[in-house]
Amino acid sequence: MAVGTIGLAYWTSDLGTGIFHWSVDNYGSKATPLLGGVIDAFQGHHKYPWTITKRQWANNVHTTCVAPLVFTTPTLLLNDRATDLIFVGVFTSLIVLSQQFHAWSHMKKSELPPLVLKAQDMGLLVGRRDHGQHHKSPFEGHYCIVSGYWNPILDGSGFFRALEQAVFKATGTAPRCWSDDVEFIVQESAPEGWGRGVLK
Ligand SMILES: [Zn+2]
Ligand SMILES: [Zn+2]
């Protein structure tokens, strides 16, 4: 039972990172309450992607620690069913660790630990080529960063375009991926103070 729950959490955490990553890439800014820091980190990552491979582990994963509180806090307060706790624990841990899986997908083969390389090649962790597509025009897909399993499903079905239309109809806010690609173009250097924790 526990193994099935862990497997389900692993499988759906990839979907969770896709939806979360899509939302922070496309909506809000540094000034957004609560999530401003993580939004700035994800949107800035498109301009300065190389910094993710130079950041210390904790400086990388801490940006994804706040959002999972939405799941963990009510679960711990209101629920003591073992399977629910296992699911939420594994699901949210993988969401937090996805920033490290993401960093590995930006590294060269020669820089990766052999076990990580193997896991990427087996499709257990998001691959370098898969995530590379996220940083290419039209900059509107490949948002999942645990295993990448859901990327072809979400991109192929037009899931995010439908969600963007629904958000636009309800709020009048267009996602950043509808605008010019210039928002996502890599810059040669990062501004002073951006990407704290980057090792020189
Ligand atoms: Zn992104
Ligand atoms: Zn990236």
mmCIF file of C-alpha atoms and ligand atoms in Angstrom:
data_model
loop_
_atom_site.group_PDB
_atom_site.id
_atom_site.type_symbol
_atom_site.label_atom_id
_atom_site.label_comp_id
_atom_site.label_asym_id
_atom_site.label_seq_id
_atom_site.Cartn_x
_atom_site.Cartn_y
_atom_site.Cartn_z
ATOM 1 C CA MET A 1 0.000 0.000 0.000
ATOM 2 C CA ALA A 2 2.722 2.451 1.014
ATOM 3 C CA VAL A 3 4.712 1.634 -2.127
ATOM 4 C CA GLY A 4 1.672 2.385 -4.298
ATOM 5 C CA THR A 5 1.101 5.666 -2.464
ATOM 6 C CA ILE A 6 4.759 6.677 -2.923
ATOM 7 C CA GLY A 7 4.543 5.781 -6.626
ATOM 8 C CA LEU A 8 1.356 7.812 -7.041
ATOM 9 C CA ALA A 9 2.970 10.786 -5.272
ATOM 10 C CA TYR A 10 6.057 10.561 -7.532
ATOM 11 C CA TRP A 11 3.909 10.296 -10.684
ATOM 12 C CA THR A 12 1.622 13.219 -9.804
ATOM 13 C CA SER A 13 4.406 15.448 -8.377
ATOM 14 C CA ASP A 14 5.709 15.867 -11.944
ATOM 15 C CA LEU A 15 2.261 17.155 -12.949
ATOM 16 C CA GLY A 16 2.252 19.408 -9.868
ATOM 17 C CA THR A 17 5.592 21.000 -10.810
ATOM 18 C CA GLY A 18 4.319 21.552 -14.358
ATOM 19 C CA ILE A 19 1.255 23.499 -13.246
ATOM 20 C CA PHE A 20 3.186 25.410 -10.576
ATOM 21 C CA HIS A 21 6.089 26.252 -12.925
ATOM 22 C CA TRP A 22 3.660 27.383 -15.639
ATOM 23 C CA SER A 23 1.879 29.685 -13.155
ATOM 24 C CA VAL A 24 5.018 31.405 -11.823
ATOM 25 C CA ASP A 25 6.647 31.711 -15.280
ATOM 26 C CA ASN A 26 3.557 33.401 -16.679
ATOM 27 C CA TYR A 27 1.827 35.406 -13.966
ATOM 28 C CA GLY A 28 2.851 37.875 -11.266
ATOM 29 C CA SER A 29 6.150 39.589 -10.577
ATOM 30 C CA LYS A 30 8.683 40.212 -7.868
ATOM 31 C CA ALA A 31 6.082 42.472 -6.207
ATOM 32 C CA THR A 32 3.462 39.691 -5.838
ATOM 33 C CA PRO A 33 2.708 39.064 -2.140
ATOM 34 C CA LEU A 34 4.033 35.791 -0.658
ATOM 35 C CA LEU A 35 5.168 34.228 -3.965
ATOM 36 C CA GLY A 36 7.117 37.273 -5.277
ATOM 37 C CA GLY A 37 10.480 35.675 -4.465
ATOM 38 C CA VAL A 38 9.757 32.388 -6.241
ATOM 39 C CA ILE A 39 8.165 34.196 -9.225
ATOM 40 C CA ASP A 40 11.265 36.367 -9.580
ATOM 41 C CA ALA A 41 13.511 33.288 -9.331
ATOM 42 C CA PHE A 42 11.612 31.364 -12.049
ATOM 43 C CA GLN A 43 11.165 34.340 -14.417
ATOM 44 C CA GLY A 44 14.776 35.433 -13.914
ATOM 45 C CA HIS A 45 15.925 31.847 -14.573
ATOM 46 C CA HIS A 46 14.981 32.321 -18.231
ATOM 47 C CA LYS A 47 17.253 35.341 -18.505
ATOM 48 C CA TYR A 48 20.119 33.892 -16.454
ATOM 49 C CA PRO A 49 19.714 30.089 -16.716
ATOM 50 C CA TRP A 50 23.398 29.299 -16.137
ATOM 51 C CA THR A 51 23.209 30.504 -12.516
ATOM 52 C CA ILE A 52 21.114 27.481 -11.450
ATOM 53 C CA THR A 53 24.104 25.159 -11.878
ATOM 54 C CA LYS A 54 26.346 27.389 -9.787
ATOM 55 C CA ARG A 55 24.062 27.812 -6.790
ATOM 56 C CA GLN A 56 24.519 25.900 -3.564
ATOM 57 C CA TRP A 57 21.955 23.138 -3.006
ATOM 58 C CA ALA A 58 20.016 24.865 -0.216
ATOM 59 C CA ASN A 59 20.028 28.202 -2.061
ATOM 60 C CA ASN A 60 18.463 26.401 -4.993
ATOM 61 C CA VAL A 61 15.714 24.382 -3.302
ATOM 62 C CA HIS A 62 14.569 26.932 -0.726
ATOM 63 C CA THR A 63 12.628 28.876 -3.383
ATOM 64 C CA THR A 64 10.215 25.958 -3.754
ATOM 65 C CA CYS A 65 9.648 25.471 0.005
ATOM 66 C CA VAL A 66 6.872 28.055 0.525
ATOM 67 C CA ALA A 67 4.230 26.875 -1.979
ATOM 68 C CA PRO A 68 3.936 23.268 -0.607
ATOM 69 C CA LEU A 69 2.797 24.714 2.755
ATOM 70 C CA VAL A 70 -0.632 25.023 1.095
ATOM 71 C CA PHE A 71 -0.782 21.197 1.154
ATOM 72 C CA THR A 72 1.299 20.290 4.195
ATOM 73 C CA THR A 73 -0.245 22.676 6.764
ATOM 74 C CA PRO A 74 -3.925 21.595 6.463
ATOM 75 C CA THR A 75 -2.899 17.934 6.123
ATOM 76 C CA LEU A 76 -0.868 17.973 9.332
ATOM 77 C CA LEU A 77 -3.573 19.887 11.212
ATOM 78 C CA LEU A 78 -6.646 18.022 10.026
ATOM 79 C CA ASN A 79 -5.626 14.571 8.821
ATOM 80 C CA ASP A 80 -3.892 11.636 10.501
ATOM 81 C CA ARG A 81 -4.504 8.902 7.910
ATOM 82 C CA ALA A 82 -1.156 7.233 7.224
ATOM 83 C CA THR A 83 -1.606 6.991 3.436
ATOM 84 C CA ASP A 84 -2.587 10.668 3.178
ATOM 85 C CA LEU A 85 0.445 11.715 5.217
ATOM 86 C CA ILE A 86 2.768 9.556 3.089
ATOM 87 C CA PHE A 87 1.276 10.969 -0.114
ATOM 88 C CA VAL A 88 1.528 14.606 0.943
ATOM 89 C CA GLY A 89 5.004 14.063 2.433
ATOM 90 C CA VAL A 90 6.458 12.466 -0.713
ATOM 91 C CA PHE A 91 4.547 14.732 -3.142
ATOM 92 C CA THR A 92 5.677 17.959 -1.480
ATOM 93 C CA SER A 93 9.254 16.721 -0.909
ATOM 94 C CA LEU A 94 9.582 16.021 -4.630
ATOM 95 C CA ILE A 95 8.136 19.449 -5.459
ATOM 96 C CA VAL A 96 10.840 21.042 -3.275
ATOM 97 C CA LEU A 97 13.593 18.774 -4.685
ATOM 98 C CA SER A 98 12.442 19.474 -8.255
ATOM 99 C CA GLN A 99 14.647 22.574 -8.240
ATOM 100 C CA GLN A 100 17.654 20.266 -7.869
ATOM 101 C CA PHE A 101 16.363 17.901 -10.589
ATOM 102 C CA HIS A 102 15.935 21.069 -12.679
ATOM 103 C CA ALA A 103 19.524 22.149 -11.941
ATOM 104 C CA TRP A 104 20.819 18.706 -13.009
ATOM 105 C CA SER A 105 18.908 19.011 -16.291
ATOM 106 C CA HIS A 106 20.972 22.166 -17.019
ATOM 107 C CA MET A 107 24.332 20.455 -16.425
ATOM 108 C CA LYS A 108 26.591 18.752 -18.921
ATOM 109 C CA LYS A 109 26.757 14.937 -18.845
ATOM 110 C CA SER A 110 30.337 15.131 -17.594
ATOM 111 C CA GLU A 111 29.284 17.226 -14.579
ATOM 112 C CA LEU A 112 26.563 14.864 -13.356
ATOM 113 C CA PRO A 113 26.890 12.090 -10.746
ATOM 114 C CA PRO A 114 26.634 8.711 -12.599
ATOM 115 C CA LEU A 115 23.463 7.756 -10.707
ATOM 116 C CA VAL A 116 21.735 11.019 -11.727
ATOM 117 C CA LEU A 117 22.772 10.540 -15.353
ATOM 118 C CA LYS A 118 21.367 7.000 -15.264
ATOM 119 C CA ALA A 119 18.083 8.224 -13.716
ATOM 120 C CA GLN A 120 17.787 10.922 -16.415
ATOM 121 C CA ASP A 121 18.476 8.419 -19.184
ATOM 122 C CA MET A 122 15.857 6.035 -17.729
ATOM 123 C CA GLY A 123 13.283 8.849 -17.644
ATOM 124 C CA LEU A 124 13.056 8.796 -13.845
ATOM 125 C CA LEU A 125 14.367 12.358 -13.584
ATOM 126 C CA VAL A 126 13.720 15.194 -16.050
ATOM 127 C CA GLY A 127 16.148 14.928 -18.959
ATOM 128 C CA ARG A 128 18.553 17.507 -20.348
ATOM 129 C CA ARG A 129 16.995 17.495 -23.819
ATOM 130 C CA ASP A 130 13.413 17.603 -22.487
ATOM 131 C CA HIS A 131 14.080 20.619 -20.277
ATOM 132 C CA GLY A 132 16.217 22.245 -22.976
ATOM 133 C CA GLN A 133 13.004 22.603 -25.018
ATOM 134 C CA HIS A 134 11.547 24.759 -22.224
ATOM 135 C CA HIS A 135 14.284 27.321 -22.893
ATOM 136 C CA LYS A 136 13.627 27.437 -26.643
ATOM 137 C CA SER A 137 11.084 29.463 -28.633
ATOM 138 C CA PRO A 138 8.057 29.593 -28.346
ATOM 139 C CA PHE A 139 8.744 29.256 -24.587
ATOM 140 C CA GLU A 140 5.342 27.809 -23.765
ATOM 141 C CA GLY A 141 5.813 24.164 -22.788
ATOM 142 C CA HIS A 142 7.941 21.510 -21.028
ATOM 143 C CA TYR A 143 7.105 22.919 -17.608
ATOM 144 C CA CYS A 144 7.314 19.601 -15.660
ATOM 145 C CA ILE A 145 10.601 19.146 -13.800
ATOM 146 C CA VAL A 146 10.459 15.949 -11.706
ATOM 147 C CA SER A 147 10.455 13.175 -14.338
ATOM 148 C CA GLY A 148 9.115 15.072 -17.359
ATOM 149 C CA TYR A 149 6.554 12.266 -17.831
ATOM 150 C CA TRP A 150 3.651 14.728 -18.142
ATOM 151 C CA ASN A 151 5.336 17.116 -20.609
ATOM 152 C CA PRO A 152 4.181 15.453 -23.851
ATOM 153 C CA ILE A 153 0.708 14.884 -22.388
ATOM 154 C CA LEU A 154 0.194 18.493 -21.249
ATOM 155 C CA ASP A 155 1.862 20.067 -24.295
ATOM 156 C CA GLY A 156 0.227 17.722 -26.801
ATOM 157 C CA SER A 157 -3.273 18.247 -25.427
ATOM 158 C CA GLY A 158 -3.127 22.062 -25.321
ATOM 159 C CA PHE A 159 -3.774 21.918 -21.573
ATOM 160 C CA PHE A 160 -1.875 25.124 -20.742
ATOM 161 C CA ARG A 161 -3.341 27.086 -23.674
ATOM 162 C CA ALA A 162 -6.846 26.206 -22.433
ATOM 163 C CA LEU A 163 -5.908 27.230 -18.893
ATOM 164 C CA GLU A 164 -4.456 30.525 -20.204
ATOM 165 C CA GLN A 165 -7.667 31.247 -22.119
ATOM 166 C CA ALA A 166 -9.728 30.544 -18.987
ATOM 167 C CA VAL A 167 -7.528 32.869 -16.877
ATOM 168 C CA PHE A 168 -7.691 35.557 -19.594
ATOM 169 C CA LYS A 169 -11.494 35.351 -19.830
ATOM 170 C CA ALA A 170 -11.912 35.487 -16.058
ATOM 171 C CA THR A 171 -9.342 38.177 -15.209
ATOM 172 C CA GLY A 172 -8.223 39.856 -18.453
ATOM 173 C CA THR A 173 -4.618 38.934 -17.628
ATOM 174 C CA ALA A 174 -2.534 37.511 -20.481
ATOM 175 C CA PRO A 175 0.320 35.092 -19.685
ATOM 176 C CA ARG A 176 3.899 36.170 -20.375
ATOM 177 C CA CYS A 177 4.294 33.402 -22.975
ATOM 178 C CA TRP A 178 1.759 35.172 -25.246
ATOM 179 C CA SER A 179 4.038 38.181 -25.492
ATOM 180 C CA ASP A 180 7.207 38.609 -27.467
ATOM 181 C CA ASP A 181 9.966 36.025 -26.930
ATOM 182 C CA VAL A 182 12.195 38.848 -25.715
ATOM 183 C CA GLU A 183 10.926 38.226 -22.162
ATOM 184 C CA PHE A 184 12.615 34.823 -22.240
ATOM 185 C CA ILE A 185 15.839 35.569 -24.067
ATOM 186 C CA VAL A 186 19.061 34.696 -22.239
ATOM 187 C CA GLN A 187 21.092 37.704 -21.038
ATOM 188 C CA GLU A 188 24.863 37.632 -20.794
ATOM 189 C CA SER A 189 25.091 38.843 -17.233
ATOM 190 C CA ALA A 190 22.772 38.970 -14.249
ATOM 191 C CA PRO A 191 22.084 42.263 -12.448
ATOM 192 C CA GLU A 192 23.833 42.953 -9.170
ATOM 193 C CA GLY A 193 22.042 41.248 -6.302
ATOM 194 C CA TRP A 194 20.082 38.792 -8.456
ATOM 195 C CA GLY A 195 20.316 35.073 -7.656
ATOM 196 C CA ARG A 196 21.703 35.211 -4.152
ATOM 197 C CA GLY A 197 23.799 32.177 -3.262
ATOM 198 C CA VAL A 198 25.401 31.828 -6.689
ATOM 199 C CA LEU A 199 28.982 30.595 -6.340
ATOM 200 C CA LYS A 200 31.472 32.668 -8.306
HETATM 201 ZN ZN ZN B 1 10.485 28.293 -16.774
HETATM 202 ZN ZN ZN B 2 15.575 25.697 -16.688
#
